[in-house]
XYZ file of C-alpha atoms in Angstrom:
605
model
C -1.417 -65.972 112.716
C -1.537 -62.322 113.515
C 0.298 -59.808 111.434
C 2.087 -57.257 113.522
C 1.963 -53.821 111.968
C 4.741 -51.471 112.774
C 3.503 -48.726 115.005
C 3.319 -45.433 113.196
C 5.542 -42.838 114.749
C 3.868 -39.424 114.829
C 5.744 -36.760 112.930
C 6.379 -33.297 114.273
C 3.892 -30.680 113.185
C 6.465 -28.957 110.985
C 7.095 -32.164 109.023
C 3.384 -32.819 108.669
C 2.975 -29.384 107.125
C 5.822 -30.087 104.665
C 4.278 -33.430 103.599
C 0.925 -31.727 103.064
C 2.484 -29.023 100.929
C 4.415 -31.565 98.831
C 1.233 -33.543 98.122
C -0.514 -30.322 97.089
C 2.393 -29.313 94.827
C 2.448 -32.674 93.039
C -1.334 -32.540 92.528
C -1.251 -29.017 91.104
C 1.689 -29.889 88.822
C -0.272 -32.804 87.318
C -3.321 -30.610 86.745
C -1.224 -27.882 85.102
C 0.612 -30.346 82.821
C -2.694 -31.748 81.608
C -4.365 -28.377 81.047
C -1.303 -26.758 79.403
C -1.451 -28.910 76.307
C -5.226 -28.431 75.868
C -4.953 -24.688 76.401
C -2.136 -24.379 73.846
C -4.243 -25.921 71.105
C -7.260 -23.792 72.009
C -5.289 -20.553 72.103
C -3.598 -21.197 68.756
C -6.926 -21.663 67.027
C -8.457 -18.661 68.857
C -5.585 -16.323 67.933
C -5.727 -17.263 64.281
C -9.506 -16.874 64.184
C -9.372 -13.470 65.886
C -6.739 -12.293 63.431
C -8.791 -13.257 60.418
C -11.995 -11.769 61.864
C -10.392 -8.419 62.649
C -8.779 -8.169 59.202
C -12.102 -8.986 57.553
C -13.906 -6.396 59.690
C -11.375 -3.711 58.757
C -11.522 -4.623 55.064
C -15.318 -4.565 55.198
C -15.321 -1.080 56.736
C -12.806 0.179 54.145
C -15.015 -1.273 51.391
C -18.005 0.543 52.883
C -16.064 3.805 53.040
C -14.894 3.361 49.455
C -18.488 2.947 48.290
C -19.595 5.954 50.329
C -16.940 8.321 48.959
C -17.415 6.972 45.435
C -21.078 7.960 45.637
C -20.192 11.280 47.250
C -17.741 12.235 44.495
C -20.292 11.187 41.885
C -22.964 13.315 43.547
C -20.702 16.364 43.546
C -19.377 15.743 40.032
C -22.834 15.695 38.516
C -24.306 18.405 40.673
C -25.909 20.998 38.378
C -24.515 23.900 40.430
C -20.962 22.513 40.257
C -21.271 21.842 36.530
C -22.525 25.350 35.863
C -19.718 26.925 37.861
C -16.921 24.926 36.198
C -17.971 25.883 32.651
C -18.964 29.484 33.495
C -16.805 32.146 31.821
C -18.607 35.344 32.830
C -16.817 36.940 35.823
C -19.950 38.330 37.470
C -21.755 35.028 37.183
C -18.680 33.196 38.493
C -18.686 35.317 41.657
C -22.282 34.343 42.380
C -21.581 30.685 41.620
C -18.441 30.476 43.759
C -20.348 31.524 46.893
C -23.024 28.918 46.340
C -20.524 26.184 45.459
C -18.463 27.021 48.541
C -21.572 26.687 50.735
C -22.346 23.337 49.081
C -18.833 22.030 49.798
C -18.897 23.238 53.407
C -22.289 21.629 54.055
C -21.034 18.384 52.535
C -17.920 18.446 54.756
C -20.002 19.075 57.884
C -22.010 15.914 57.202
C -18.908 13.701 57.358
C -16.271 14.367 60.089
C -13.616 12.321 58.263
C -13.445 14.871 55.404
C -10.487 17.278 55.694
C -11.117 19.250 52.508
C -13.309 19.209 49.390
C -12.275 20.966 46.184
C -13.647 21.315 42.675
C -11.511 22.637 39.831
C -12.249 23.195 36.182
C -9.999 22.959 33.169
C -10.597 26.700 32.639
C -9.200 27.534 36.102
C -12.470 27.891 38.024
C -11.727 26.689 41.555
C -13.461 26.349 44.935
C -12.558 24.477 48.095
C -13.057 24.440 51.878
C -9.625 24.735 53.452
C -6.775 23.415 51.282
C -4.231 24.966 48.914
C -5.225 25.482 45.271
C -1.721 24.525 44.104
C -2.168 21.008 45.526
C -5.493 20.641 43.715
C -3.962 21.816 40.427
C -1.196 19.225 40.765
C -3.691 16.464 41.515
C -5.742 17.434 38.450
C -2.670 16.880 36.272
C -1.955 13.505 37.940
C -5.556 12.247 37.626
C -5.678 9.733 34.738
C -7.842 11.033 31.898
C -9.125 7.546 31.136
C -10.359 7.097 34.725
C -14.167 7.146 34.818
C -14.569 5.944 38.413
C -13.249 7.390 41.634
C -9.441 7.316 41.828
C -7.492 7.106 45.098
C -4.087 8.795 45.077
C -1.014 7.809 47.023
C -0.277 9.456 50.377
C -0.687 13.230 50.187
C 0.599 15.977 52.462
C -2.169 18.551 52.714
C -1.531 22.006 54.193
C -4.514 23.123 56.273
C -4.042 26.492 58.006
C -0.245 26.153 57.504
C -0.235 22.717 59.175
C 1.002 19.666 57.304
C -1.704 16.997 57.387
C -1.328 13.465 55.992
C -4.454 12.440 54.141
C -5.971 10.218 51.464
C -7.311 12.009 48.383
C -10.160 10.595 46.314
C -10.609 12.203 42.897
C -13.089 11.915 40.050
C -13.230 13.537 36.641
C -16.293 15.688 35.993
C -17.984 15.146 32.637
C -20.589 17.636 31.333
C -24.204 16.702 31.719
C -24.430 17.374 28.006
C -23.869 13.891 26.597
C -22.714 15.312 23.282
C -19.499 16.489 24.967
C -17.370 13.576 26.259
C -14.439 15.731 27.338
C -13.984 16.282 31.094
C -14.595 19.835 32.221
C -12.843 19.475 35.597
C -12.530 17.268 38.631
C -13.651 16.944 42.248
C -11.242 15.977 45.030
C -11.975 14.923 48.639
C -9.157 14.866 51.226
C -9.956 12.193 53.842
C -8.552 11.484 57.298
C -6.746 8.088 56.960
C -7.541 7.077 60.543
C -11.282 7.236 59.784
C -11.227 5.857 56.244
C -8.985 2.875 56.999
C -10.873 1.089 59.761
C -11.492 4.014 62.085
C -13.805 1.929 64.317
C -11.056 -0.553 65.224
C -7.784 -0.301 67.127
C -4.779 -0.771 64.847
C -2.382 -1.379 67.723
C -3.003 -4.054 70.354
C -0.906 -6.520 72.307
C -1.694 -9.460 70.023
C -2.031 -7.773 66.638
C -0.839 -4.605 64.897
C -1.768 -3.173 61.504
C -0.292 -0.677 59.066
C -1.691 0.598 55.757
C 0.438 1.311 52.676
C -0.431 3.049 49.418
C 0.413 1.868 45.915
C 3.946 3.257 46.230
C 4.496 1.527 49.593
C 4.222 4.822 51.506
C 2.805 4.673 55.035
C -0.827 5.795 55.147
C -1.681 4.812 58.715
C 0.037 2.971 61.532
C 3.189 2.928 63.635
C 6.191 4.535 61.901
C 8.693 2.216 63.617
C 6.799 -0.886 62.455
C 6.696 0.586 58.945
C 10.469 1.102 58.917
C 10.992 -2.439 60.199
C 8.756 -3.720 57.381
C 10.773 -1.822 54.756
C 14.071 -3.102 56.189
C 13.038 -6.773 56.119
C 14.913 -9.129 53.881
C 13.334 -9.991 50.563
C 11.153 -13.060 50.770
C 11.327 -13.146 54.575
C 7.968 -13.428 56.389
C 9.396 -12.211 59.703
C 10.204 -8.632 60.736
C 12.011 -7.433 63.874
C 10.585 -4.538 65.898
C 11.583 -3.451 69.440
C 13.737 -6.582 69.828
C 10.673 -8.752 69.087
C 10.047 -10.882 66.015
C 6.699 -10.563 64.230
C 5.086 -12.543 61.437
C 3.041 -10.562 58.927
C 0.386 -11.128 56.292
C -0.378 -8.819 53.373
C -3.980 -8.113 52.317
C -4.856 -6.065 49.251
C -7.666 -3.516 49.558
C -9.880 -3.781 46.470
C -10.434 -0.800 44.138
C -7.987 1.477 45.993
C -4.643 -0.195 45.340
C -3.839 0.128 49.044
C -2.381 -2.673 51.140
C -3.097 -3.834 54.705
C -0.206 -5.417 56.600
C -1.306 -7.485 59.622
C 1.477 -8.150 62.141
C 1.385 -10.692 64.974
C 4.139 -11.292 67.577
C 5.823 -14.553 66.740
C 5.893 -15.546 70.382
C 2.406 -14.256 71.229
C 0.983 -17.706 71.788
C 3.899 -18.720 73.970
C 3.543 -15.523 75.975
C -0.151 -16.216 76.559
C 0.746 -19.692 77.699
C 3.339 -18.306 80.117
C 0.770 -15.882 81.517
C -1.694 -18.703 82.048
C 0.887 -20.909 83.735
C 1.978 -17.945 85.832
C -1.568 -17.394 87.004
C -1.870 -21.049 87.929
C 1.370 -20.875 89.850
C 0.065 -17.769 91.559
C -3.097 -19.608 92.605
C -0.968 -22.462 93.898
C 1.161 -20.043 95.888
C -1.930 -18.394 97.372
C -3.326 -21.769 98.428
C 0.020 -22.706 99.940
C 0.189 -19.451 101.931
C -3.403 -19.830 103.138
C -2.796 -23.381 104.325
C 0.411 -22.404 106.102
C -1.265 -19.416 107.704
C -4.142 -21.448 109.085
C -1.862 -24.158 110.404
C 0.379 -21.712 112.189
C -2.605 -19.735 113.443
C -4.435 -22.676 115.011
C -1.330 -23.977 116.760
C 0.154 -20.777 118.122
C -2.761 -18.389 118.680
C -3.252 -19.320 122.329
C 0.371 -18.718 123.294
C 0.553 -15.569 121.161
C -2.514 -14.105 122.888
C -1.095 -14.613 126.358
C 2.335 -13.338 125.332
C 0.837 -10.229 123.760
C -1.266 -9.429 126.819
C 1.597 -9.796 129.303
C 4.095 -8.062 127.037
C 2.067 -4.855 126.649
C 1.218 -4.729 130.331
C 4.890 -5.119 131.288
C 5.861 -2.293 128.938
C 3.254 0.048 130.404
C 4.166 -0.765 133.998
C 7.838 -0.148 133.206
C 7.017 3.415 132.105
C 7.364 2.983 128.317
C 4.979 5.586 126.896
C 5.188 4.176 123.400
C 3.384 1.130 124.653
C 0.239 3.278 124.912
C 0.049 3.056 121.113
C -0.018 -0.730 121.146
C -3.179 -2.793 121.501
C -4.074 -6.277 122.602
C -5.574 -8.293 119.748
C -8.112 -10.739 121.161
C -10.586 -12.852 119.242
C -13.812 -14.150 120.773
C -13.021 -17.561 119.263
C -9.493 -17.640 120.662
C -8.650 -20.303 123.201
C -8.392 -17.899 126.141
C -10.439 -17.509 129.288
C -13.312 -15.067 129.584
C -11.543 -12.997 132.209
C -8.554 -12.430 129.941
C -10.844 -11.254 127.147
C -12.689 -8.868 129.494
C -9.490 -7.374 130.872
C -7.951 -7.073 127.414
C -10.987 -5.384 125.883
C -11.360 -2.949 128.770
C -7.655 -2.163 128.668
C -7.788 -1.523 124.910
C -10.793 0.784 125.304
C -9.030 2.751 128.021
C -5.921 3.197 125.882
C -8.053 4.220 122.882
C -9.896 6.827 124.930
C -6.709 8.318 126.396
C -5.050 8.458 123.002
C -8.127 10.038 121.378
C -8.472 12.732 124.032
C -4.793 13.651 123.868
C -4.836 13.789 120.084
C -8.037 15.855 119.958
C -6.728 18.409 122.450
C -3.436 18.792 120.633
C -5.007 18.980 117.155
C -7.650 21.466 118.282
C -5.112 23.868 119.765
C -2.822 23.546 116.767
C -5.587 24.053 114.214
C -6.995 27.069 116.029
C -3.628 28.795 116.031
C -2.778 27.848 112.426
C -6.229 28.825 111.193
C -6.019 32.266 112.750
C -2.549 32.975 111.353
C -3.371 31.548 107.918
C -6.635 33.452 107.674
C -5.009 36.809 108.351
C -2.078 36.217 105.996
C -4.259 34.855 103.202
C -6.841 37.604 103.429
C -4.211 40.355 103.613
C -2.362 38.955 100.582
C -5.590 38.685 98.619
C -6.951 42.111 99.455
C -3.608 43.780 98.732
C -3.113 42.074 95.355
C -6.461 42.860 93.727
C -6.330 44.810 90.461
C -9.613 45.660 88.730
C -9.638 43.693 85.440
C -12.006 46.255 83.894
C -9.385 48.969 84.435
C -6.774 46.854 82.620
C -9.194 46.125 79.798
C -10.198 49.795 79.400
C -6.561 50.913 79.479
C -5.562 48.417 76.791
C -8.565 49.479 74.727
C -7.469 53.119 75.152
C -3.944 52.250 73.954
C -5.433 50.412 70.982
C -7.565 53.404 70.083
C -4.650 55.835 70.297
C -2.518 53.558 68.135
C -5.050 53.868 65.328
C -4.750 57.659 65.609
C -0.941 57.567 65.603
C -0.613 59.142 69.073
C 2.724 57.482 69.871
C 3.714 59.927 72.635
C 0.411 59.390 74.448
C 0.797 55.627 74.063
C 4.252 55.785 75.663
C 2.957 57.837 78.589
C -0.054 55.590 79.143
C 2.079 52.416 78.887
C 4.643 53.753 81.357
C 1.897 54.701 83.800
C 0.256 51.287 83.504
C 3.613 49.511 83.946
C 4.296 51.611 87.042
C 0.935 50.610 88.532
C 1.466 46.909 87.800
C 5.009 46.922 89.232
C 3.746 48.702 92.292
C 0.880 46.215 92.799
C 3.248 43.207 92.884
C 5.834 44.942 95.043
C 6.606 42.782 98.069
C 6.333 45.470 100.755
C 3.054 45.622 102.636
C 3.585 49.232 103.740
C 4.737 52.267 101.722
C 4.972 55.991 102.234
C 2.070 58.246 101.345
C 4.302 59.813 98.708
C 4.738 56.471 96.912
C 1.015 55.728 97.069
C 0.207 59.224 95.742
C 2.525 58.722 92.750
C 0.613 55.576 91.774
C -2.692 57.416 92.175
C -1.419 60.184 89.904
C -0.412 57.576 87.293
C -3.868 56.058 87.565
C -5.556 59.476 87.232
C -3.402 60.320 84.227
C -4.750 57.218 82.463
C -8.345 57.937 83.458
C -8.059 61.650 82.519
C -6.813 60.651 79.083
C -9.630 58.178 78.734
C -12.433 60.526 79.799
C -10.934 63.676 78.192
C -11.941 66.483 80.550
C -14.946 64.829 82.119
C -13.632 65.856 85.556
C -11.055 68.104 87.204
C -8.532 67.015 89.850
C -7.425 68.909 92.970
C -4.811 67.907 95.554
C -5.074 69.289 99.090
C -2.256 67.517 100.921
C 0.019 68.842 103.651
C 3.749 68.237 103.273
C 3.861 66.795 106.790
C 2.183 63.521 105.777
C 4.163 62.777 102.591
C 6.519 60.419 104.448
C 3.800 58.854 106.602
C 3.606 55.036 106.495
C 0.368 53.566 105.116
C -0.726 50.147 103.766
C 0.017 49.723 100.069
C -2.876 50.063 97.546
C -5.198 51.669 100.127
C -5.808 55.002 98.365
C -6.053 53.914 94.726
C -9.195 51.752 95.210
C -11.006 54.759 96.752
C -10.064 57.004 93.818
C -11.145 54.293 91.391
C -14.465 53.948 93.226
C -15.098 57.712 92.950
C -14.438 57.726 89.206
C -16.214 54.500 88.236
C -19.296 54.848 90.460
C -19.441 58.618 90.764
C -17.879 60.810 88.084
C -18.153 58.391 85.147
C -21.968 58.447 85.315
C -22.201 62.276 85.108
C -23.402 63.989 81.967
C -21.543 67.168 82.894
C -17.976 67.817 84.138
C -17.299 66.825 87.732
C -14.620 67.483 90.325
C -12.325 65.147 92.252
C -10.367 66.186 95.344
C -7.705 64.105 97.106
C -6.622 65.401 100.482
C -4.631 64.482 103.537
C -3.556 65.978 106.865
C -2.143 65.132 110.274
C -4.496 65.552 113.229
C -1.998 66.248 116.002
C -4.676 66.215 118.706
C -4.921 62.430 118.599
C -1.913 61.726 116.326
C -4.126 60.500 113.490
C -3.527 60.497 109.724
C -6.640 61.675 107.846
C -6.960 60.939 104.086
C -10.050 61.770 102.064
C -11.335 61.374 98.513
C -14.123 63.792 97.578
C -16.080 63.868 94.306
C -19.112 65.700 92.920
C -20.436 62.626 91.190
C -23.712 60.730 91.322
C -23.500 60.125 95.037
C -25.131 57.260 96.910
C -28.780 56.788 97.774
C -29.809 56.850 101.427
C -30.778 53.186 101.422
C -27.598 52.072 99.680
C -25.439 54.264 101.910
C -27.028 52.678 104.966
C -26.245 49.191 103.635
C -22.605 50.108 102.948
C -22.139 51.658 106.384
C -23.639 48.584 108.002
C -21.204 46.337 106.100
C -18.227 48.541 107.003
C -19.139 48.704 110.701
C -19.866 44.984 111.023
C -17.275 43.210 113.208
C -14.680 41.344 111.147
C -15.070 37.567 111.277
C -13.374 34.696 109.523
C -15.453 33.351 106.578
C -16.701 29.824 106.875
C -15.152 28.983 103.511
C -12.147 31.154 102.714
C -11.942 30.034 99.135
C -15.542 30.856 98.340
C -15.356 34.265 99.976
C -12.233 35.200 98.042
C -13.280 34.319 94.559
C -17.051 34.831 94.267
C -17.885 38.202 92.794
C -21.078 39.666 94.262
C -23.651 40.602 91.640
C -25.431 43.936 91.153
C -24.835 46.806 93.501
C -22.893 44.660 95.979
C -19.963 44.518 93.539
C -19.776 48.341 93.543
C -18.734 48.387 97.191
C -16.235 45.508 96.878
C -13.247 47.894 96.731
C -14.481 49.811 99.775
C -15.019 46.596 101.738
C -11.513 45.351 100.835
C -9.868 48.602 101.962
C -11.962 48.626 105.134
C -11.029 44.981 105.862
C -7.313 45.700 105.448
C -7.499 48.723 107.752
C -9.108 46.570 110.458
C -6.630 43.737 109.977
C -3.663 46.118 110.278
C -4.887 48.553 112.965
C -7.774 46.797 114.752
C -11.567 47.135 114.941
C -11.769 50.837 115.965
C -10.380 51.960 112.601
C -12.521 51.843 109.459
C -13.719 53.922 106.498
C -16.050 56.887 107.013
C -18.453 57.619 104.122
C -20.635 60.677 103.663
C -22.751 61.126 100.539
C -25.703 63.011 99.078
C -27.391 61.429 96.095
C -26.731 63.288 92.811
C -24.540 65.845 94.648
C -21.347 64.590 96.288
C -19.505 61.774 98.072
C -16.686 61.990 100.602
C -14.740 58.891 101.728
C -12.356 59.332 104.649
C -9.588 57.142 106.081
C -8.446 57.596 109.677
C -5.429 55.568 110.791
C -2.576 56.102 113.298
C 0.051 58.553 112.068
C 3.353 56.647 111.755
C 6.571 57.630 110.014
C 7.805 54.055 110.381
C 5.713 50.895 110.593
C 5.585 49.422 114.082
C 5.234 45.639 113.920
């Protein structure tokens, strides 16, 4: 007898995918249910073990620090120099001792970064410390128990270091004379310690799973989060749970031997449950990723052939219909796709053609745009920089001059110098690029007034300026750098009085404004003059790196001509290559710097 099996009806692909996903979900759920219980037990034991280990490590470090500072206070208390100073009554001897004791305390502090202050004080009033207030030390001496022979740790102390309130731990020890016949203390030594270093400085007191706070004998907060401390104080008596930031925490109290301090270890009550949720969440995330990968592959293998053909024909139809945006689209073909070789060849060639057209168009457009923007930006940036430069040495020397006059009580001179300096600074940040010659000359006179006061008759000043040019339009801050150059690099170096002449005239033959600055200073050597002229006459080009060229100060003699080069560059930027500075000089005799620019009563843009 044959058994007839019912013919299996094939399911649609969509239903097959759903069945596969359901089987996977059931399998993953069983695995997660089994592992959740095992993980919960493991995590509970791990969290408890980690808590105990961290508390023990912190307590061990505090014990080590206690031993260290106990030995340190003992070493200082029975130091012969400290003993001699505390019982010394002679004033002259005390002065010698206090310097040596101070050096001893400072050297001791430098050896241990956790020390805020060290102080020794005697019953007779002899006192020395590093940084604290003597009144605090006197109060601590009164509070130090007289029957305490070991180191004593005080409650939380507010120490004032350089007028700043600093919370610290203070360790104190009575100092007994080395003379065993006298059992009365002669003073005490105190060490102010940074709580963050003394109380487990190598470990984090605040983590996701565990938090710690330290309290002194009076339940004052020594170290830790202030909000947790307030929540601990506000807990109900006998309750082992505190509430902080809408979260319940369980805490354990641990006494710190020998100090009287207390360590409170706090753990979120739901920490273990939160870890479990995170673990389950990660497992669900893995399940979701697997589900997405499976779905993606299924859809990909079924529909990739039709998608490839549809994509190819769709883009081609868009291009043939005149849609220019279609030039940005590409045909995505895979060598392993189920398409014919011809379709792949056509698609790849078509993509390469579109890429090349798009690249060429973008390069041409970007090149033209960048060339134009670079040229405009370079001129604006360089003009703004050259116009805004103020010699920092001039500011420093002027402020030094004002300081010197203030010590002599020359208030009127200080007012005049300050007003002149303020006028120069206001003028330098003035927004206008062009001013009248009259305005520029007023700033130069303010500058010369400051320099004349500073050098006190080292040079004389002469003005040879025709009235016709007073309202002529010139670039701002173009004359002052030349005058400054003549004084700093010419007249200032003279051992005898020199002469400075500032002149200007209108050359009507070619409608040119001529301005010159002449001095009888040190002059310029032939070789150096040739180098400067070569730099001034060199065609103006855009620096390869604008930032580097603007902010690197040239060393040596090159920095002396920086002001001249800036003025020359601005003249060329404003009026073109034919206009530049003209320099004539004889070493140790004279120097004449001349500006020739178009004569304009109003700036022509």
